[in-house]
Coordinates of C-alpha atoms and ligand atoms in Angstrom, one line a residue:
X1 CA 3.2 74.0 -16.4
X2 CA 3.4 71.8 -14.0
X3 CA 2.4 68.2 -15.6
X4 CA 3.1 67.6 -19.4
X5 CA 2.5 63.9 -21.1
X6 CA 4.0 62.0 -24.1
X7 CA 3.1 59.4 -26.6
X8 CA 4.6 57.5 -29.6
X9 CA 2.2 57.2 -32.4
X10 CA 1.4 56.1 -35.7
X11 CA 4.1 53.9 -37.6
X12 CA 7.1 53.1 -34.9
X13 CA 11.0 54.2 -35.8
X14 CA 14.0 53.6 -33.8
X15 CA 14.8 55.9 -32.0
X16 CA 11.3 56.5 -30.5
X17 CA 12.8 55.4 -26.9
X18 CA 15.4 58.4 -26.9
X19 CA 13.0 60.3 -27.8
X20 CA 10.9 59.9 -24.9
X21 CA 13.7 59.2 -22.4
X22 CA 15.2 62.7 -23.4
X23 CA 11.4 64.3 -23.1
X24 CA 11.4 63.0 -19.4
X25 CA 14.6 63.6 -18.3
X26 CA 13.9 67.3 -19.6
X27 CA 11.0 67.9 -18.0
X28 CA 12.3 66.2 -14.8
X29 CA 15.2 68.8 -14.5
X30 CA 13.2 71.8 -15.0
X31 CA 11.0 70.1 -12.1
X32 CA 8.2 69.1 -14.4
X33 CA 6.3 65.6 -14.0
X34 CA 5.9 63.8 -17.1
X35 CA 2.9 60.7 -17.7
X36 CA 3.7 58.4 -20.4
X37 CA 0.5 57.4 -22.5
X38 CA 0.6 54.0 -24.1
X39 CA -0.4 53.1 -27.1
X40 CA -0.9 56.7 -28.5
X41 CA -3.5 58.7 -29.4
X42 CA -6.1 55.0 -28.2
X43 CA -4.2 55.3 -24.7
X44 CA -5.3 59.5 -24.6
X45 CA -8.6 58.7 -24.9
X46 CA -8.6 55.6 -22.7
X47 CA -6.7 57.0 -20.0
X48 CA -3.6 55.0 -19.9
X49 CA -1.2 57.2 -18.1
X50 CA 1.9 55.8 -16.5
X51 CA 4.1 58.1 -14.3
X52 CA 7.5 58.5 -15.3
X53 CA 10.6 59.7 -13.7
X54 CA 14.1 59.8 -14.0
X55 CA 14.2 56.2 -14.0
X56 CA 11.7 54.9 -15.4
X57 CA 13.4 55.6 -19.1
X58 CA 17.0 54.4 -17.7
X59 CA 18.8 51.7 -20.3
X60 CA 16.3 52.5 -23.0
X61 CA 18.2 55.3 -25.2
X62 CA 20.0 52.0 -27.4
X63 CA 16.4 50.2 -28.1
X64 CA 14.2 49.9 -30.8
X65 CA 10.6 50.3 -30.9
X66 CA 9.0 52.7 -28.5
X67 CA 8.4 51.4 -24.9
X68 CA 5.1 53.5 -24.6
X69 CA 4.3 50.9 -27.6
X70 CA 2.3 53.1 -30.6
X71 CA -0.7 52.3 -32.0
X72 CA -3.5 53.9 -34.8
X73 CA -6.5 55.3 -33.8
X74 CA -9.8 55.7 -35.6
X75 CA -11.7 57.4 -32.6
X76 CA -9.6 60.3 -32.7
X77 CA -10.0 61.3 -36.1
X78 CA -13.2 61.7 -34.8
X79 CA -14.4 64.9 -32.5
X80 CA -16.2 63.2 -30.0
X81 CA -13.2 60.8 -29.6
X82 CA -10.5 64.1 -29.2
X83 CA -13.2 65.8 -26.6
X84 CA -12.9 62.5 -24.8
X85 CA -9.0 63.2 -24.5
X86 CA -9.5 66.2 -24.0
X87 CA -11.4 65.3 -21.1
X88 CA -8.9 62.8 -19.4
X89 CA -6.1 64.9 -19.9
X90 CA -7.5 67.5 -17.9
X91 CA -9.3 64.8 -15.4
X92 CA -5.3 63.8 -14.9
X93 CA -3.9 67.8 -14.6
X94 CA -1.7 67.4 -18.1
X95 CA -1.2 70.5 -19.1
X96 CA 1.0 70.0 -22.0
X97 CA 1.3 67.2 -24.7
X98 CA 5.3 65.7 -26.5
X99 CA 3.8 63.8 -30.0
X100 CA 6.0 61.7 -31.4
X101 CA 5.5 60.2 -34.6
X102 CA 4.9 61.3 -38.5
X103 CA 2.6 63.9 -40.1
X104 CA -0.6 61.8 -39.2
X105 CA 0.0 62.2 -35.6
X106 CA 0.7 65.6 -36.4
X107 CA -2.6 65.8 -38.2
X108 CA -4.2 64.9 -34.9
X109 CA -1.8 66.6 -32.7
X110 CA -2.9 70.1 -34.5
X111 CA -6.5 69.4 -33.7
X112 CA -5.8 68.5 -30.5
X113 CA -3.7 71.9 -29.9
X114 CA -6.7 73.8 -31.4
X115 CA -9.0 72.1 -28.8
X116 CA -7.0 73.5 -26.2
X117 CA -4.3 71.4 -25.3
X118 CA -0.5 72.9 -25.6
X119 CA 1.0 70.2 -27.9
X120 CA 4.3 70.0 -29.6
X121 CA 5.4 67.1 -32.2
X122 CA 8.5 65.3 -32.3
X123 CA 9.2 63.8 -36.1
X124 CA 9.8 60.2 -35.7
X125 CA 9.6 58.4 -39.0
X126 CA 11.8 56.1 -40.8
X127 CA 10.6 57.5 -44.1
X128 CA 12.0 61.3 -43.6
X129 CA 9.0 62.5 -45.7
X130 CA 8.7 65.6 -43.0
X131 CA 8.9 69.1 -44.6
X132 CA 10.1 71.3 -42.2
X133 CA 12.8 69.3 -40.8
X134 CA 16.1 68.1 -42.6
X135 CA 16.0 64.6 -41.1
X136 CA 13.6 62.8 -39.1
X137 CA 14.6 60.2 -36.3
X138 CA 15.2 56.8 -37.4
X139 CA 15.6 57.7 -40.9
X140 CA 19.8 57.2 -40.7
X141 CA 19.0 54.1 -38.9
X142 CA 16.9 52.9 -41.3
X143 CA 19.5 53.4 -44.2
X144 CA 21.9 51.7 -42.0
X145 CA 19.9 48.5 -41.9
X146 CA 19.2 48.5 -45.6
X147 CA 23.0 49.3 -46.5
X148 CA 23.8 46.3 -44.4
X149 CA 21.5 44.1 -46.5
X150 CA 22.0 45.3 -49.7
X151 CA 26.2 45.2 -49.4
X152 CA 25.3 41.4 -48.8
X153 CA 22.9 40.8 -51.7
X154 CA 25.7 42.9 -53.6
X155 CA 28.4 39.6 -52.7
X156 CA 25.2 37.4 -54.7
X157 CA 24.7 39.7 -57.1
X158 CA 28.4 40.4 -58.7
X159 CA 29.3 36.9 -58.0
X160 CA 26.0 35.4 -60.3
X161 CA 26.3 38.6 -62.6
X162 CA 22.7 38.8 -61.7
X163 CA 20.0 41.9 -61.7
X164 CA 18.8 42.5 -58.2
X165 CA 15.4 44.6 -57.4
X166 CA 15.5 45.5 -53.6
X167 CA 12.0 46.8 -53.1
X168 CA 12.6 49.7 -49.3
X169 CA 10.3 51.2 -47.5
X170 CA 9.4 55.2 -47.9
X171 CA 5.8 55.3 -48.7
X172 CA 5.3 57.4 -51.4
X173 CA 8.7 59.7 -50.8
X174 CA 12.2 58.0 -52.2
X175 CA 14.4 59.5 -49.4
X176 CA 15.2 56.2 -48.2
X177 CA 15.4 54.7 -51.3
X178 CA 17.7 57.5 -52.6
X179 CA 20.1 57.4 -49.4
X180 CA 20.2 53.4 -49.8
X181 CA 21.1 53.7 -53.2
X182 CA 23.9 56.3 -53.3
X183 CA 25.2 54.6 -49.8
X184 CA 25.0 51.0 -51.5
X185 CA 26.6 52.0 -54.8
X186 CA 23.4 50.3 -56.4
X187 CA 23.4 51.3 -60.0
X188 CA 19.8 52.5 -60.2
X189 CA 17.0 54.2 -58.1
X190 CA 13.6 53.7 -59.3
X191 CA 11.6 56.4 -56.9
X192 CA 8.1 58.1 -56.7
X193 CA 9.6 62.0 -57.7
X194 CA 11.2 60.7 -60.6
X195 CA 9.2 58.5 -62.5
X196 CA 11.2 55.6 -65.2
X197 CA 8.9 54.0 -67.5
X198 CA 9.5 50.2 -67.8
X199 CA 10.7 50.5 -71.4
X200 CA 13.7 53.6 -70.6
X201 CA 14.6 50.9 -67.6
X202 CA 14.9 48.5 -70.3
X203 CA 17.0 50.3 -72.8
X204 CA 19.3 51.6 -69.3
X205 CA 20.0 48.3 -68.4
X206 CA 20.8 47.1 -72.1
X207 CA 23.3 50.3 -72.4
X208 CA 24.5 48.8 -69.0
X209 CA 25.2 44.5 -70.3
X210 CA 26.8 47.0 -73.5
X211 CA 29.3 48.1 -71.1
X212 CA 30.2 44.8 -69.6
X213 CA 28.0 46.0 -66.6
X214 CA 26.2 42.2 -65.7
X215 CA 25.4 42.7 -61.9
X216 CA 23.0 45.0 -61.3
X217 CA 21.2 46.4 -58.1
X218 CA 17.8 48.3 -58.4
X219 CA 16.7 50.5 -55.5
X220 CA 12.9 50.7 -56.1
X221 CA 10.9 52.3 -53.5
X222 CA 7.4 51.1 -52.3
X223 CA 5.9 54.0 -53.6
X224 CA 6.7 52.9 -57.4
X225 CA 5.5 49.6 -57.2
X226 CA 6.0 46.4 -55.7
X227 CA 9.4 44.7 -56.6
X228 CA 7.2 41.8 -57.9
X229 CA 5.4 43.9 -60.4
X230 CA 8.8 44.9 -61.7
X231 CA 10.1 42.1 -62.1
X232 CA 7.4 40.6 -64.0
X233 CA 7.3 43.8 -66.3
X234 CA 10.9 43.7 -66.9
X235 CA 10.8 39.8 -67.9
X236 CA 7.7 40.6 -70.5
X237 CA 9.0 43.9 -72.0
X238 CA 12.8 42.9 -72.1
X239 CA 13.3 39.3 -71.2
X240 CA 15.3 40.0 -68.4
X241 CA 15.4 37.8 -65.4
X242 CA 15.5 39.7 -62.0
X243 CA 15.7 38.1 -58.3
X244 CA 13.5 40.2 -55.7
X245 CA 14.3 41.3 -52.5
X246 CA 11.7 43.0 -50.8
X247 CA 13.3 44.7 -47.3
X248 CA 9.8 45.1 -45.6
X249 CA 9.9 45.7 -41.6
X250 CA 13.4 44.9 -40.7
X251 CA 14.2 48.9 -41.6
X252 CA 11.9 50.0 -39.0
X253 CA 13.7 47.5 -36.6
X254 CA 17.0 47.4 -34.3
X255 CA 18.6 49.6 -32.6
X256 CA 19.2 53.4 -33.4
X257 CA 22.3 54.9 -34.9
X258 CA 24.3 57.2 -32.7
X259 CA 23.0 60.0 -35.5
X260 CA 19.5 59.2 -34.7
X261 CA 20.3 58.1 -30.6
X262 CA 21.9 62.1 -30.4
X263 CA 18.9 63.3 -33.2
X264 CA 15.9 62.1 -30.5
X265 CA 18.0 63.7 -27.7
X266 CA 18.6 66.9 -28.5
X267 CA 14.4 66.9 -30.2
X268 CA 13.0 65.0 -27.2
X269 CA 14.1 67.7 -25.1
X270 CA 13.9 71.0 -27.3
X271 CA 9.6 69.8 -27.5
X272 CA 9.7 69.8 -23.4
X273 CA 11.6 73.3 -23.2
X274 CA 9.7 74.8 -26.4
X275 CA 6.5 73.4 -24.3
X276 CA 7.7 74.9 -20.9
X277 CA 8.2 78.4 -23.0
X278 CA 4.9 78.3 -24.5
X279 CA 5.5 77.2 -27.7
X280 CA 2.4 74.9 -29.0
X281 CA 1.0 73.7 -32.3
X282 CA 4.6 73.5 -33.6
X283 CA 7.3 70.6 -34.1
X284 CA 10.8 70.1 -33.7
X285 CA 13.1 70.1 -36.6
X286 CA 16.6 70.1 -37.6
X287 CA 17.8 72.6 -40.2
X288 CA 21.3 72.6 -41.2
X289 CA 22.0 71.0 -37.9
X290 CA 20.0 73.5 -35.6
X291 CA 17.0 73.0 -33.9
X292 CA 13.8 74.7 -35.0
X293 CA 9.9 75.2 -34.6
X294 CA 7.7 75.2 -37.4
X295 CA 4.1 74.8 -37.7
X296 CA 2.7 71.3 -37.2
X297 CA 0.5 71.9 -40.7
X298 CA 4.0 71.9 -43.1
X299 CA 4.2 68.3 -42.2
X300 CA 0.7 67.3 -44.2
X301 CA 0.2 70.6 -46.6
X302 CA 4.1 70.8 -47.8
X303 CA 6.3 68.5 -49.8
X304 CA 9.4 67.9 -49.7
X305 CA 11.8 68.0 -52.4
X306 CA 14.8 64.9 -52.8
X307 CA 17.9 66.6 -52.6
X308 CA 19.0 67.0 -56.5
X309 CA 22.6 66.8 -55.8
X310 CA 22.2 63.0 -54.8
X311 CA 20.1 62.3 -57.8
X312 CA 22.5 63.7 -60.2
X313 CA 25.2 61.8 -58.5
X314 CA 22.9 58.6 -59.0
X315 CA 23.2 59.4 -62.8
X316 CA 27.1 59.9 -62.8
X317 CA 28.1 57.1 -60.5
X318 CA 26.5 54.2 -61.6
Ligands
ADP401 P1 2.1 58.6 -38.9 O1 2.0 59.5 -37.7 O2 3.2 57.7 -38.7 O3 2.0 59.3 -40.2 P2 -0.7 57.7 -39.2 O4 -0.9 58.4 -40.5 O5 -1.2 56.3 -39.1 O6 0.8 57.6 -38.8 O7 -1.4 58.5 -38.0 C1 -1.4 58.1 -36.7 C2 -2.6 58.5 -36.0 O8 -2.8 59.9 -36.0 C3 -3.9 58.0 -36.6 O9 -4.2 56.6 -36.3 C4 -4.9 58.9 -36.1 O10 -5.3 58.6 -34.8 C5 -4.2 60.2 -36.0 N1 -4.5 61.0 -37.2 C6 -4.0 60.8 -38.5 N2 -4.6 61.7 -39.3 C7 -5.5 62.4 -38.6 C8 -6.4 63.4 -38.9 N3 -6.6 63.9 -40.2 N4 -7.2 63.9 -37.9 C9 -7.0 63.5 -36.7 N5 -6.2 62.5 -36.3 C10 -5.4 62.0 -37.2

């Protein structure tokens, strides 16, 4: 191979920028050229390929968001639009495709690899819902962000004695919820897996008041429902009053963690070599710390498990 490309797609997660700085600088010192695509799979199809060198990804390894910016894109669900870039990738000589971004892109990325273009993928997702990888990039970032806002909610709540409903991000997984909530020392985790009815919630946070236990953080995940809903159901089935903070898209913001910064390096540049050896249809992951391939499908057809050990400790800490 002599020309790969690589794109950012689907929902953004920081990190995204060492991902792609560590995908050119690998393919640069094994003296392959590397295009960056904006906008992701819309840019493929559109033909908006930027050359990139050594330094054209200096100073970006620290900042959020992706500089290729991402995007979703209807026309390449479709055939016709993945024959179209198809077509421009082989107009421009790219042999080779870096994806990253979550099991959408993936989704596409597989089709796109069964069309006839080598294509690796590179999990970059704040909401770590990615079975064959341990971690995904962005996701210690993200908890990061939320700790920070939850320890100061925590100052509010214990000095009001109030109950606080912090609604995070996740989709319909709780790993970010679950991480925020053992990291926060909230006293409950509301998530997807491990469904609470509003009446159990109810007679937990009465057993709580019972043990002089009057401030009170809730980790609900977006997958559950909305911190609003909650809060109105917890007011009608058990009078109690809650205040709601919903997190939204400052988790996906900022900055990554040196976790996630070293995370995107060392997966930026295992795609390019995996790529350069002939590896395709794969992704990167991390599995008890080393890096692995595994077929791009696990990411939509398998679902991962929350680790148990954290949700027992949920239920012994609180
Ligand atoms: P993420 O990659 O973060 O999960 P999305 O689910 O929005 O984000 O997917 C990003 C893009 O990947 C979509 O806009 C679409 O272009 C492509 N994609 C997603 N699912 C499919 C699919 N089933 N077939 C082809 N392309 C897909």
């Amino acid at each position: 191979m002599k020309r790969i490309a690589v794109l950012t797609s689907g929902g953004d997660s920081p990190g995204m920028n060492a991902a792609i700085r560590s995908t050119v600088r690998a393919a640069t010192f094994n003296d392959v050229e590397c295009i960056g695509v904006m906008r992701g799979y819309e840019g493929l199809i559109d033909g908006e390929y930027v050359p990139m060198d050594r330094s054209s990804v200096g100073g970006i390894i620290h900042k959020g968001g992706t500089i290729l910016k991402t995007a979703r894109s209807e026309r390449f669900k479709t055939e016709e639009g993945r024959a179209a870039a198809l077509a421009k990738m082989k107009e421009a000589g790219i042999e080779g495709l870096v994806v990253i971004g979550g099991d959408g892109s993936f989704h596409g990325a597989k089709l796109l690899d069964a069309a006839g273009m080598p294509t690796i993928g590179v999990p970059g997702t704040i909401d770590t819902d990615i079975a064959g990888t341990d971690t995904t990039i962005g996701f210690d970032t993200a908890v990061n962000t939320a700790l920070d806002a939850v320890m100061k909610l925590r100052d509010t709540a214990s000095s009001h004695d109030r109950l606080f409903i912090v609604e995070v991000m996740g989709r319909n997984a709780g790993f970010l919820a679950l991480e925020v909530a053992v990291a926060t020392g909230a006293e409950y985790v509301i998530v997807p897996e491990l469904p609470v009815s509003i009446g159990k919630l109810c007679e937990m946070l009465r057993e709580a008041h019972a043990r002089k236990k009057n401030h009170i953080i809730i980790i609900l995940a977006e997958g559950v429902m909305t911190a609003n809903e909650m809060k109105d159901r917890l007011q009608d089935t058990g009078g109690y009053e809650a205040r709601v903070t919903v997190l939204g898209y400052i988790q996906r913001g900022g900055g990554p963690t040196s976790y996630d910064t070293i995370l995107a390096s060392r997966m930026g540049a295992y795609a390019t070599e995996s790529l350069l050896i002939g590896k395709r249809g794969v992704m990167v992951g991390s599995v008890s710390g080393r890096m692995v391939l595994s077929d791009l499908e696990r990411s939509w057809t398998e679902r991962k498990s929350l680790n148990p050990e954290l949700l027992d400790l949920m239920g012994k800490l609180n």
